[in-house]
Coordinates of C-alpha atoms and ligand atoms in Angstrom, one line a residue:
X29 CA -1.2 7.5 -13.9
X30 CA -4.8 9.2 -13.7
X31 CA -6.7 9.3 -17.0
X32 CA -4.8 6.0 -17.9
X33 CA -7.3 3.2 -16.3
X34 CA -10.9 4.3 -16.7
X35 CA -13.9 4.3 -14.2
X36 CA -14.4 5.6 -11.0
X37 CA -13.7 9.4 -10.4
X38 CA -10.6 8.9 -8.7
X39 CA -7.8 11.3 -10.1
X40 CA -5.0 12.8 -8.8
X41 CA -5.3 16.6 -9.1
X42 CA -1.3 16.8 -9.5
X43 CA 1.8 16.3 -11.9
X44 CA 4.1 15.2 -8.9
X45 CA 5.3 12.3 -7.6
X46 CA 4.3 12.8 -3.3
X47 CA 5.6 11.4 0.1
X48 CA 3.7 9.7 2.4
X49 CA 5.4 8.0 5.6
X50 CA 3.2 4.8 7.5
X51 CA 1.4 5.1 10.9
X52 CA 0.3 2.3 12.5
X53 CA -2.4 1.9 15.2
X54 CA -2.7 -2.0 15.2
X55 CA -1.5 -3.5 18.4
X56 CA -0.5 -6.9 16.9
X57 CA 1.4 -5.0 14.5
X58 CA 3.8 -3.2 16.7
X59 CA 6.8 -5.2 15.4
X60 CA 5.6 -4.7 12.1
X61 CA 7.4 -2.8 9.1
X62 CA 5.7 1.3 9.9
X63 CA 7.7 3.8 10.5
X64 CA 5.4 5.5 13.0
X65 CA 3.2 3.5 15.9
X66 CA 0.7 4.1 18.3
X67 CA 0.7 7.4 18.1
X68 CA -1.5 9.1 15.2
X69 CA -0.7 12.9 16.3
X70 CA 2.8 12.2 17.1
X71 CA 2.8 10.6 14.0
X72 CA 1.4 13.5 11.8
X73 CA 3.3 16.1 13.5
X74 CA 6.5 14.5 12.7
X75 CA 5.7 13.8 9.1
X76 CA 4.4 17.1 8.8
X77 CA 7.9 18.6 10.3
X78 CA 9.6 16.7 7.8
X79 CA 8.0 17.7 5.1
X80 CA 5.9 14.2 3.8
X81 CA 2.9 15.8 2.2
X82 CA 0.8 12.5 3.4
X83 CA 0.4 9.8 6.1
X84 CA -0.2 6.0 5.1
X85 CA -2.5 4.7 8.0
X86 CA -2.7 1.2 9.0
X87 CA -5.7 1.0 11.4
X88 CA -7.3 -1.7 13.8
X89 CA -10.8 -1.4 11.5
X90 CA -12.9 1.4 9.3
X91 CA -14.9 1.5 12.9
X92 CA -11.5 2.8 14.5
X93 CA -11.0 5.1 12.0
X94 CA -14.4 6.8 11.9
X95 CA -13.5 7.4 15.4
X96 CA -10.4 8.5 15.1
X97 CA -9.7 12.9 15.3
X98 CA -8.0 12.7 11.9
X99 CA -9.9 14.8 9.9
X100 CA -8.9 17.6 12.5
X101 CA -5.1 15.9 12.6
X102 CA -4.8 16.1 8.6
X103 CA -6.1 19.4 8.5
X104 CA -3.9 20.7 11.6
X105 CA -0.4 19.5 10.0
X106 CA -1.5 20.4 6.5
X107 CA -1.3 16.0 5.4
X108 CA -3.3 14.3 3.1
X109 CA -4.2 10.5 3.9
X110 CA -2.5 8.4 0.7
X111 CA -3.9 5.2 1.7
X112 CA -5.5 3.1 4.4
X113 CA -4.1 -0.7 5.1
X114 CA -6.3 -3.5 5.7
X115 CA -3.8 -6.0 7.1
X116 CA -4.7 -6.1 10.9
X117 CA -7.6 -8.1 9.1
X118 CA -5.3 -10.9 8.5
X119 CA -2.6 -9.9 11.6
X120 CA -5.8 -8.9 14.6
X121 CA -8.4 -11.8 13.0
X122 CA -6.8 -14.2 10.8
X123 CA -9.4 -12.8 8.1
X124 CA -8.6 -13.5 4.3
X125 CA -10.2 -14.1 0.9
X126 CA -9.5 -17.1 0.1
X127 CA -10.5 -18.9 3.2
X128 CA -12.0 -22.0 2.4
X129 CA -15.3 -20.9 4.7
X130 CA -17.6 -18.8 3.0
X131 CA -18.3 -17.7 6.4
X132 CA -15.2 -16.1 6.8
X133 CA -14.5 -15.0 3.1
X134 CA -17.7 -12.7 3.8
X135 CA -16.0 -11.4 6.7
X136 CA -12.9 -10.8 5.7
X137 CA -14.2 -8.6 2.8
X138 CA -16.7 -6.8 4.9
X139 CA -13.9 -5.8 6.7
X140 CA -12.1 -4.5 3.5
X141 CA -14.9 -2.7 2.7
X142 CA -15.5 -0.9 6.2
X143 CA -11.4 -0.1 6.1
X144 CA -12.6 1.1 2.5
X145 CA -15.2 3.4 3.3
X146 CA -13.7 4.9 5.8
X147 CA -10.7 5.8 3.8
X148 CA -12.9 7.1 0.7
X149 CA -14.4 10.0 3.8
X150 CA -10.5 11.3 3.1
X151 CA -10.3 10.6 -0.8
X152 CA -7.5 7.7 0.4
X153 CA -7.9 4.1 -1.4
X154 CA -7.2 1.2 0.8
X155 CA -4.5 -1.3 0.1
X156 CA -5.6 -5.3 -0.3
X157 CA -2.3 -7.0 0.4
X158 CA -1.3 -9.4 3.5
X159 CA -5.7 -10.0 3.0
X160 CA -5.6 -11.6 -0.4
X161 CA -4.2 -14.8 1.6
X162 CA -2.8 -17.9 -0.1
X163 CA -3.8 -21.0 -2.0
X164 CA -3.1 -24.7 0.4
X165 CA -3.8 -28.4 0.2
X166 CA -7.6 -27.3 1.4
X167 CA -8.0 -24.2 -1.5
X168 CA -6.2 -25.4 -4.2
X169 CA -4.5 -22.1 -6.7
X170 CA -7.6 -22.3 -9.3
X171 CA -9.9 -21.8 -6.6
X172 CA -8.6 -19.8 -4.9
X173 CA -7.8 -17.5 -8.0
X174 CA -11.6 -17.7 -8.1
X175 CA -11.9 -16.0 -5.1
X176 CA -9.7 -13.7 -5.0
X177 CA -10.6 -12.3 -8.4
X178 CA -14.7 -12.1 -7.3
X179 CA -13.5 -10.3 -4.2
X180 CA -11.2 -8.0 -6.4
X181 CA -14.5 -7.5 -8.4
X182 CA -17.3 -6.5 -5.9
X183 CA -14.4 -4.8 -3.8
X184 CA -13.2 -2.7 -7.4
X185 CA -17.2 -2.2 -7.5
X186 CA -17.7 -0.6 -4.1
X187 CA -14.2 1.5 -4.8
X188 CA -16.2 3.0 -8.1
X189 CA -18.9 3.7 -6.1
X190 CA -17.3 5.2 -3.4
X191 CA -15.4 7.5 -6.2
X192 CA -12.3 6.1 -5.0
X193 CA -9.9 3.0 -6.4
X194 CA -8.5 -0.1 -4.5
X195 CA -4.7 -0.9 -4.5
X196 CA -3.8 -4.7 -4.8
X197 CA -0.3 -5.3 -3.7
X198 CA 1.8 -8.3 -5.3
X199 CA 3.9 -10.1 -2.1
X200 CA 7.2 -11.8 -1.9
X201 CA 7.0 -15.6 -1.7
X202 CA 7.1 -15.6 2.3
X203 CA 3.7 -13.9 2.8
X204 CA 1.9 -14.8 -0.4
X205 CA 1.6 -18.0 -3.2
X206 CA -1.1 -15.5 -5.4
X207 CA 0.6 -13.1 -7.1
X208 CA 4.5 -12.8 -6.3
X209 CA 5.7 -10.3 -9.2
X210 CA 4.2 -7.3 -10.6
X211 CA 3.6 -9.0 -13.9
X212 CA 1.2 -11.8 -12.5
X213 CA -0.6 -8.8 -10.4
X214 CA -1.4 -6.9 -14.2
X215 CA -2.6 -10.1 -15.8
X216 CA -4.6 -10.5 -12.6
X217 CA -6.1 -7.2 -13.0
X218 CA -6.2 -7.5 -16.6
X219 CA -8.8 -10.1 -16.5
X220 CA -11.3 -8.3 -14.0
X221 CA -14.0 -6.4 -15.4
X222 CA -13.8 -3.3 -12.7
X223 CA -11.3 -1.0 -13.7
X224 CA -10.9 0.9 -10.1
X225 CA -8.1 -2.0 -9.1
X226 CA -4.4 -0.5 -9.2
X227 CA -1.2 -2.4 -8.6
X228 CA 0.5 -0.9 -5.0
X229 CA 4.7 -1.8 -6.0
X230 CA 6.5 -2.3 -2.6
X231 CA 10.1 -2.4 -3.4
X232 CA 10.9 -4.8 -0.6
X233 CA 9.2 -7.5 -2.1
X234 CA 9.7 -6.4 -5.5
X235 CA 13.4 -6.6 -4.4
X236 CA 12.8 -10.3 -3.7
X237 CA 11.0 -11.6 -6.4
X238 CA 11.3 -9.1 -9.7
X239 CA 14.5 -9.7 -12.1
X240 CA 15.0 -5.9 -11.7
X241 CA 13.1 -3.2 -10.1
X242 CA 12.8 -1.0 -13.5
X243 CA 11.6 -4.5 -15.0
X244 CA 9.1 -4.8 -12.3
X245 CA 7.9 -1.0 -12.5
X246 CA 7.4 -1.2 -16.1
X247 CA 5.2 -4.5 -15.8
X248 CA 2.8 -3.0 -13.7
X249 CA 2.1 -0.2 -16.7
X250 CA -1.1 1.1 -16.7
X251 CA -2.5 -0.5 -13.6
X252 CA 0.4 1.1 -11.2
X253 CA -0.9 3.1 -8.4
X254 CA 0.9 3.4 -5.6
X255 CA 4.4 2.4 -4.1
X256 CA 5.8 1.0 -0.9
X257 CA 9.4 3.2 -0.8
X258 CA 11.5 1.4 1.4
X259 CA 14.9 -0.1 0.9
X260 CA 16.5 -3.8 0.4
X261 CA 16.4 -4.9 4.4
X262 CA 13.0 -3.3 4.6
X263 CA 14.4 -0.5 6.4
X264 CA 14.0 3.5 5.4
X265 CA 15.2 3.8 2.1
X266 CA 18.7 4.7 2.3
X267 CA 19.6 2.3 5.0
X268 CA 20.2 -1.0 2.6
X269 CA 21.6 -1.6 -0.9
X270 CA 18.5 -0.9 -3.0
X271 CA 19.7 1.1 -6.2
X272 CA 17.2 4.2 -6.5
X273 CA 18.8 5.8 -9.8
X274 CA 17.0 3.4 -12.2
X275 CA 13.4 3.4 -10.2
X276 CA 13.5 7.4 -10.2
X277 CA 14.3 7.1 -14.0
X278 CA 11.4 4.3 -14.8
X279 CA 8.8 6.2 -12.7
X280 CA 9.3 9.4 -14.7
X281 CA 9.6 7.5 -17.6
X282 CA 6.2 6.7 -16.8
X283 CA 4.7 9.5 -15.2
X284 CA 3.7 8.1 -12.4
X285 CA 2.0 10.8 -9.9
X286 CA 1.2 8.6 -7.0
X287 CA 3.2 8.7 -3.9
X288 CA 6.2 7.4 -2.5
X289 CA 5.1 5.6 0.9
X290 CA 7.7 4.8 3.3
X291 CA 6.8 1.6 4.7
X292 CA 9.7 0.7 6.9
X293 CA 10.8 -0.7 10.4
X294 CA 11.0 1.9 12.9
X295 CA 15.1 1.4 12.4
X296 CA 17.2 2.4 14.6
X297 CA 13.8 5.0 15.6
X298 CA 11.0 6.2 13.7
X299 CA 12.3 9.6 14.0
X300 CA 15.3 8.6 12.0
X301 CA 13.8 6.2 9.7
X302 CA 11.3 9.3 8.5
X303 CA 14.4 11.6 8.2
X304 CA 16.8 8.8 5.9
X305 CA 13.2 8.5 4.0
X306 CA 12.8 12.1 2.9
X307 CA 16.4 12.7 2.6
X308 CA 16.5 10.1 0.4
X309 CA 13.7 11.2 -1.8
X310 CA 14.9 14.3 -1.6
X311 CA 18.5 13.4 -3.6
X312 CA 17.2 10.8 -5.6
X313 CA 13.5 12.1 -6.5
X314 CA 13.3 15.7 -5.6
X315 CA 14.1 16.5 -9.6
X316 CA 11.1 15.1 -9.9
X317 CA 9.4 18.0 -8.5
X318 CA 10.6 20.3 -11.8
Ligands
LER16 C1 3.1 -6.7 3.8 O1 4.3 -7.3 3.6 C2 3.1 -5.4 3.1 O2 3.9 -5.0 2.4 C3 1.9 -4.5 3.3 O3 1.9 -3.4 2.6 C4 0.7 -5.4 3.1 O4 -0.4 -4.8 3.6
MN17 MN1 3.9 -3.1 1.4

């Protein structure tokens, strides 16, 4: 979709539509839906032998990162880095932004931005989802609309600065109240001022909460940036009942360039769940590729 939103200099220098597969290195996390843990080499060998032309990296904090090898791992196993995760914020520190302490607001979106910055070192946008929190009987939904938006706004900010963008990801109901569907997440976006804020679809929520997938896709228009490829029981795509056919169509119907980012449990292993992933794109978007 580059050339689409303006600002920033963030722009994909491709026509295709590429894979990226999840690591995780967040302890708390370990039961979580990546298809890779612990393991960041492990993990980039294995998604470089199957062929995913990026990892998805879902790290402890920007500090961990910056101290990670992974310049030397991307550059070994030939792997980009599509995104960086900021949800061991919320799963690590109970950090979000739309606490009702302005203490802990601060805190939660100084931790975005360190996760941020240490992304932009590998042109990779971080990912504000499980961190954009929830609305209560303390933060009622105007306020904390309020805050999520200014967050959005200094975040999308820091994002053009950085020459990068910032991908806000819509929830199902279980794990957000803010915005549930793809269409709520553009209006959201439509109303900030920064344009570096892209919608991330995951199809696992979007399987939840959308009337249809191709419905949901085509909401997010301009502002779509990335997408969660993963299947209807939130395993590897391939392993549930998701219908792929109509996304392939809507996505090249929209010439969407971003990738494809298998976040998935680790079912029945990662190994497999990475292999069912890329076959999987490999019948259903590999046409893509022409
Ligand atoms: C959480 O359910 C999710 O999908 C993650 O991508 C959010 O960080
Ligand atoms: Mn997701």
């Amino acid at each position: 979709m580059s050339g689409e939103v303006e600002g920033g200099e963030y722009d994909r220098v491709t026509s295709m539509i590429r894979t990226a597969v999840t690591v995780s290195l967040v302890e708390q996390a370990r039961r979580g839906p990546f298809v890779f843990h612990g393991d960041l080499e492990s993990g980039c060998r294995q998604a470089a032998e199957l062929g995913f032309d990026a990892i998805e990296l879902f790290a402890p904090s920007g500090e961990v990162i910056r101290g990670l090898p992974l310049r030397r791992m991307l550059s070994e196993y030939g792997l980009q880095l599509a995104a960086v995760g900021t949800g061991a914020g919320m799963v690590a520190h109970k950090l979000q932004l739309c606490d009702v302490d302005p203490g802990r607001r601060g805190e939660a979106e100084a931790f975005i931005r360190g996760i941020m910055e240490a992304g932009a070192e590998f042109g990779a946008p971080a990912i504000i989802g499980s961190m954009q929190g929830r609305w209560d009987d303390i933060v009622n939904q105007a306020a904390a609309t309020e805050f999520l938006k200014s967050a959005l706004e200094r975040l999308g900010e820091c994002a053009t600065g950085l020459g990068t963008v910032l991908f806000y990801e819509p929830l199902n109901r279980y794990e957000t109240n803010m915005c549930t569907t793809m269409q709520q997440g553009a209006e959201l976006l439509g109303s900030l001022s920064t344009h570096s804020v892209r919608l991330l679809a995951d199809l696992f929520h979007m399987n939840i909460e959308e009337t249809s997938l191709s419905a949901g896709l085509r909401d997010c228009g301009r502002f779509l940036g990335h997408v969660h490829f993963v299947d209807s029981n939130r395993q590897a795509a391939g392993r549930g009942h998701m219908d792929y056919g109509p996304v392939a169509a809507v996505l090249r119907e929209m010439g969407y360039v971003g990738y494809l980012s298998a976040e998935a449990f680790p079912t029945p292993d990662s190994r497999t769940a990475a292999e069912q992933t890329i076959e999987t794109f490999r019948s259903v978007f590999g046409k893509l590729r022409d």
